[in-house]
Amino acid sequence: MRFEGMWKWSVYVLCAALAALVVVLGVQKRDLIADKQKLQTEEFYPKKSEWLPELTFTAMDGREVRIGDGAPGRKIVLHFSTKCPHCISSAKFIAEVSRSAKRVGVEMVGFTPETNRADVSKFMADNGMDFPVVSVPDRKTLG
């Protein structure tokens, strides 16, 4: 008799626990859907100077380069060095990405810590890169 009563209460407790679990999962799903909708709206896109500071530089070839100014269009910012083994091995691929991006209106801008214009120009020419490169020896300049 006593065992049957415990079994009966165990079933009730199990059902209550499952019902609570369903409620918690439902609330979590509702919150996730709301978060997804927020992320898909424009209010969560990066704003002017939100990700990058507003900066203007003169590239090594004399072109003016502006980042973070909120101007229409998109930019790919590439940090590289002519002495970095990974940069050297991926240079041809980066040049191809730059050309593909340019065809769809995306500008690539390079930043390097090197100040020797001849070395950087040779590296760019050898690898078919044609985007502006800014020498930034002090990383603090970028914010």
PDB file of C-alpha atoms in Angstrom:
ATOM      1  CA  MET A   1       0.000   0.000   0.000  1.00  0.00           C
ATOM      2  CA  ARG A   2       2.686   2.420   0.997  1.00  0.00           C
ATOM      3  CA  PHE A   3       4.705   1.709  -2.172  1.00  0.00           C
ATOM      4  CA  GLU A   4       1.677   2.419  -4.384  1.00  0.00           C
ATOM      5  CA  GLY A   5       1.207   5.843  -2.774  1.00  0.00           C
ATOM      6  CA  MET A   6       4.849   6.757  -3.354  1.00  0.00           C
ATOM      7  CA  TRP A   7       4.595   5.638  -6.981  1.00  0.00           C
ATOM      8  CA  LYS A   8       1.511   7.797  -7.466  1.00  0.00           C
ATOM      9  CA  TRP A   9       3.260  10.881  -6.022  1.00  0.00           C
ATOM     10  CA  SER A  10       6.396  10.167  -8.083  1.00  0.00           C
ATOM     11  CA  VAL A  11       4.323  10.304 -11.266  1.00  0.00           C
ATOM     12  CA  TYR A  12       2.810  13.647 -10.207  1.00  0.00           C
ATOM     13  CA  VAL A  13       6.223  15.101  -9.372  1.00  0.00           C
ATOM     14  CA  LEU A  14       7.652  13.859 -12.676  1.00  0.00           C
ATOM     15  CA  CYS A  15       4.754  15.410 -14.633  1.00  0.00           C
ATOM     16  CA  ALA A  16       5.173  18.710 -12.767  1.00  0.00           C
ATOM     17  CA  ALA A  17       8.915  18.728 -13.498  1.00  0.00           C
ATOM     18  CA  LEU A  18       8.287  18.032 -17.189  1.00  0.00           C
ATOM     19  CA  ALA A  19       5.669  20.789 -17.347  1.00  0.00           C
ATOM     20  CA  ALA A  20       8.129  23.244 -15.755  1.00  0.00           C
ATOM     21  CA  LEU A  21      10.797  22.200 -18.266  1.00  0.00           C
ATOM     22  CA  VAL A  22       8.409  22.829 -21.165  1.00  0.00           C
ATOM     23  CA  VAL A  23       7.632  26.308 -19.809  1.00  0.00           C
ATOM     24  CA  VAL A  24      11.326  27.180 -19.347  1.00  0.00           C
ATOM     25  CA  LEU A  25      12.216  25.960 -22.847  1.00  0.00           C
ATOM     26  CA  GLY A  26       9.307  27.919 -24.307  1.00  0.00           C
ATOM     27  CA  VAL A  27      10.493  31.127 -22.630  1.00  0.00           C
ATOM     28  CA  GLN A  28      14.051  30.540 -23.852  1.00  0.00           C
ATOM     29  CA  LYS A  29      12.821  29.959 -27.400  1.00  0.00           C
ATOM     30  CA  ARG A  30      10.768  33.166 -27.288  1.00  0.00           C
ATOM     31  CA  ASP A  31      13.809  35.127 -26.071  1.00  0.00           C
ATOM     32  CA  LEU A  32      16.046  33.623 -28.772  1.00  0.00           C
ATOM     33  CA  ILE A  33      13.544  34.532 -31.494  1.00  0.00           C
ATOM     34  CA  ALA A  34      13.360  38.103 -30.167  1.00  0.00           C
ATOM     35  CA  ASP A  35      17.171  38.369 -30.083  1.00  0.00           C
ATOM     36  CA  LYS A  36      17.426  37.022 -33.631  1.00  0.00           C
ATOM     37  CA  GLN A  37      14.917  39.592 -34.872  1.00  0.00           C
ATOM     38  CA  LYS A  38      16.854  42.388 -33.160  1.00  0.00           C
ATOM     39  CA  LEU A  39      20.096  41.241 -34.762  1.00  0.00           C
ATOM     40  CA  GLN A  40      18.446  41.250 -38.175  1.00  0.00           C
ATOM     41  CA  THR A  41      17.286  44.854 -37.946  1.00  0.00           C
ATOM     42  CA  GLU A  42      19.288  47.883 -38.961  1.00  0.00           C
ATOM     43  CA  GLU A  43      19.569  49.237 -35.442  1.00  0.00           C
ATOM     44  CA  PHE A  44      22.242  46.622 -34.747  1.00  0.00           C
ATOM     45  CA  TYR A  45      24.371  47.428 -37.805  1.00  0.00           C
ATOM     46  CA  PRO A  46      27.604  49.228 -37.012  1.00  0.00           C
ATOM     47  CA  LYS A  47      27.210  52.970 -36.777  1.00  0.00           C
ATOM     48  CA  LYS A  48      29.615  55.676 -37.866  1.00  0.00           C
ATOM     49  CA  SER A  49      32.810  55.393 -35.782  1.00  0.00           C
ATOM     50  CA  GLU A  50      31.356  52.547 -33.737  1.00  0.00           C
ATOM     51  CA  TRP A  51      33.858  49.868 -34.770  1.00  0.00           C
ATOM     52  CA  LEU A  52      36.631  51.971 -36.227  1.00  0.00           C
ATOM     53  CA  PRO A  53      37.659  55.454 -35.185  1.00  0.00           C
ATOM     54  CA  GLU A  54      37.313  58.224 -37.771  1.00  0.00           C
ATOM     55  CA  LEU A  55      40.807  58.535 -39.183  1.00  0.00           C
ATOM     56  CA  THR A  56      42.347  59.961 -42.338  1.00  0.00           C
ATOM     57  CA  PHE A  57      45.730  58.813 -43.601  1.00  0.00           C
ATOM     58  CA  THR A  58      47.919  59.383 -46.618  1.00  0.00           C
ATOM     59  CA  ALA A  59      48.807  56.095 -48.261  1.00  0.00           C
ATOM     60  CA  MET A  60      52.346  55.340 -49.371  1.00  0.00           C
ATOM     61  CA  ASP A  61      51.350  56.104 -52.972  1.00  0.00           C
ATOM     62  CA  GLY A  62      49.870  59.496 -52.019  1.00  0.00           C
ATOM     63  CA  ARG A  63      46.171  58.538 -52.023  1.00  0.00           C
ATOM     64  CA  GLU A  64      44.001  59.734 -49.159  1.00  0.00           C
ATOM     65  CA  VAL A  65      42.568  56.882 -47.101  1.00  0.00           C
ATOM     66  CA  ARG A  66      39.650  57.401 -44.731  1.00  0.00           C
ATOM     67  CA  ILE A  67      38.253  54.804 -42.371  1.00  0.00           C
ATOM     68  CA  GLY A  68      35.411  54.945 -39.867  1.00  0.00           C
ATOM     69  CA  ASP A  69      33.852  57.996 -41.492  1.00  0.00           C
ATOM     70  CA  GLY A  70      30.522  56.377 -42.264  1.00  0.00           C
ATOM     71  CA  ALA A  71      30.905  57.017 -45.988  1.00  0.00           C
ATOM     72  CA  PRO A  72      28.811  54.803 -48.237  1.00  0.00           C
ATOM     73  CA  GLY A  73      30.495  51.617 -49.275  1.00  0.00           C
ATOM     74  CA  ARG A  74      32.407  48.947 -47.484  1.00  0.00           C
ATOM     75  CA  LYS A  75      36.079  48.493 -46.768  1.00  0.00           C
ATOM     76  CA  ILE A  76      38.250  45.528 -45.969  1.00  0.00           C
ATOM     77  CA  VAL A  77      41.017  46.547 -43.586  1.00  0.00           C
ATOM     78  CA  LEU A  78      44.113  44.377 -43.912  1.00  0.00           C
ATOM     79  CA  HIS A  79      46.951  44.502 -41.388  1.00  0.00           C
ATOM     80  CA  PHE A  80      50.086  42.929 -42.836  1.00  0.00           C
ATOM     81  CA  SER A  81      53.865  42.967 -42.891  1.00  0.00           C
ATOM     82  CA  THR A  82      56.239  42.126 -45.721  1.00  0.00           C
ATOM     83  CA  LYS A  83      58.268  40.088 -43.226  1.00  0.00           C
ATOM     84  CA  CYS A  84      55.419  37.986 -41.808  1.00  0.00           C
ATOM     85  CA  PRO A  85      55.521  34.395 -43.141  1.00  0.00           C
ATOM     86  CA  HIS A  86      51.722  34.108 -43.160  1.00  0.00           C
ATOM     87  CA  CYS A  87      51.352  37.429 -44.969  1.00  0.00           C
ATOM     88  CA  ILE A  88      53.907  36.373 -47.579  1.00  0.00           C
ATOM     89  CA  SER A  89      52.262  32.993 -48.207  1.00  0.00           C
ATOM     90  CA  SER A  90      48.771  34.480 -48.491  1.00  0.00           C
ATOM     91  CA  ALA A  91      49.703  37.563 -50.534  1.00  0.00           C
ATOM     92  CA  LYS A  92      48.570  36.189 -53.930  1.00  0.00           C
ATOM     93  CA  PHE A  93      45.238  35.124 -52.415  1.00  0.00           C
ATOM     94  CA  ILE A  94      44.805  38.549 -50.788  1.00  0.00           C
ATOM     95  CA  ALA A  95      45.452  40.200 -54.171  1.00  0.00           C
ATOM     96  CA  GLU A  96      42.753  38.013 -55.720  1.00  0.00           C
ATOM     97  CA  VAL A  97      40.321  38.854 -52.893  1.00  0.00           C
ATOM     98  CA  SER A  98      41.069  42.551 -53.400  1.00  0.00           C
ATOM     99  CA  ARG A  99      40.290  42.350 -57.133  1.00  0.00           C
ATOM    100  CA  SER A 100      37.079  40.403 -56.488  1.00  0.00           C
ATOM    101  CA  ALA A 101      35.997  42.830 -53.795  1.00  0.00           C
ATOM    102  CA  LYS A 102      36.719  45.819 -56.030  1.00  0.00           C
ATOM    103  CA  ARG A 103      34.398  44.386 -58.716  1.00  0.00           C
ATOM    104  CA  VAL A 104      31.484  44.473 -56.256  1.00  0.00           C
ATOM    105  CA  GLY A 105      32.329  47.907 -54.826  1.00  0.00           C
ATOM    106  CA  VAL A 106      34.291  46.932 -51.719  1.00  0.00           C
ATOM    107  CA  GLU A 107      37.566  48.766 -51.192  1.00  0.00           C
ATOM    108  CA  MET A 108      40.566  47.113 -49.545  1.00  0.00           C
ATOM    109  CA  VAL A 109      42.957  49.208 -47.458  1.00  0.00           C
ATOM    110  CA  GLY A 110      46.249  47.888 -46.125  1.00  0.00           C
ATOM    111  CA  PHE A 111      48.004  48.898 -42.929  1.00  0.00           C
ATOM    112  CA  THR A 112      51.602  47.953 -42.257  1.00  0.00           C
ATOM    113  CA  PRO A 113      54.010  48.787 -39.429  1.00  0.00           C
ATOM    114  CA  GLU A 114      56.825  49.183 -41.964  1.00  0.00           C
ATOM    115  CA  THR A 115      58.092  52.589 -43.006  1.00  0.00           C
ATOM    116  CA  ASN A 116      60.331  51.613 -45.939  1.00  0.00           C
ATOM    117  CA  ARG A 117      58.250  52.594 -48.953  1.00  0.00           C
ATOM    118  CA  ALA A 118      60.498  50.698 -51.408  1.00  0.00           C
ATOM    119  CA  ASP A 119      60.093  47.358 -49.568  1.00  0.00           C
ATOM    120  CA  VAL A 120      56.328  47.695 -49.336  1.00  0.00           C
ATOM    121  CA  SER A 121      55.981  48.831 -52.968  1.00  0.00           C
ATOM    122  CA  LYS A 122      58.091  45.873 -54.157  1.00  0.00           C
ATOM    123  CA  PHE A 123      56.009  43.448 -52.064  1.00  0.00           C
ATOM    124  CA  MET A 124      52.789  44.905 -53.481  1.00  0.00           C
ATOM    125  CA  ALA A 125      54.042  44.829 -57.080  1.00  0.00           C
ATOM    126  CA  ASP A 126      55.477  41.301 -56.793  1.00  0.00           C
ATOM    127  CA  ASN A 127      52.117  39.990 -55.573  1.00  0.00           C
ATOM    128  CA  GLY A 128      49.811  42.002 -57.853  1.00  0.00           C
ATOM    129  CA  MET A 129      48.286  44.070 -55.070  1.00  0.00           C
ATOM    130  CA  ASP A 130      46.877  47.439 -56.122  1.00  0.00           C
ATOM    131  CA  PHE A 131      45.093  48.782 -53.037  1.00  0.00           C
ATOM    132  CA  PRO A 132      46.334  51.721 -50.942  1.00  0.00           C
ATOM    133  CA  VAL A 133      48.688  50.904 -48.075  1.00  0.00           C
ATOM    134  CA  VAL A 134      49.236  53.115 -45.058  1.00  0.00           C
ATOM    135  CA  SER A 135      52.354  52.932 -42.928  1.00  0.00           C
ATOM    136  CA  VAL A 136      51.394  52.936 -39.249  1.00  0.00           C
ATOM    137  CA  PRO A 137      54.515  52.199 -37.179  1.00  0.00           C
ATOM    138  CA  ASP A 138      52.689  52.973 -33.925  1.00  0.00           C
ATOM    139  CA  ARG A 139      49.593  50.773 -33.458  1.00  0.00           C
ATOM    140  CA  LYS A 140      48.133  53.309 -31.007  1.00  0.00           C
ATOM    141  CA  THR A 141      47.428  55.535 -34.010  1.00  0.00           C
ATOM    142  CA  LEU A 142      44.561  53.211 -34.953  1.00  0.00           C
ATOM    143  CA  GLY A 143      42.851  53.691 -31.599  1.00  0.00           C
TER     144      GLY A 143
END
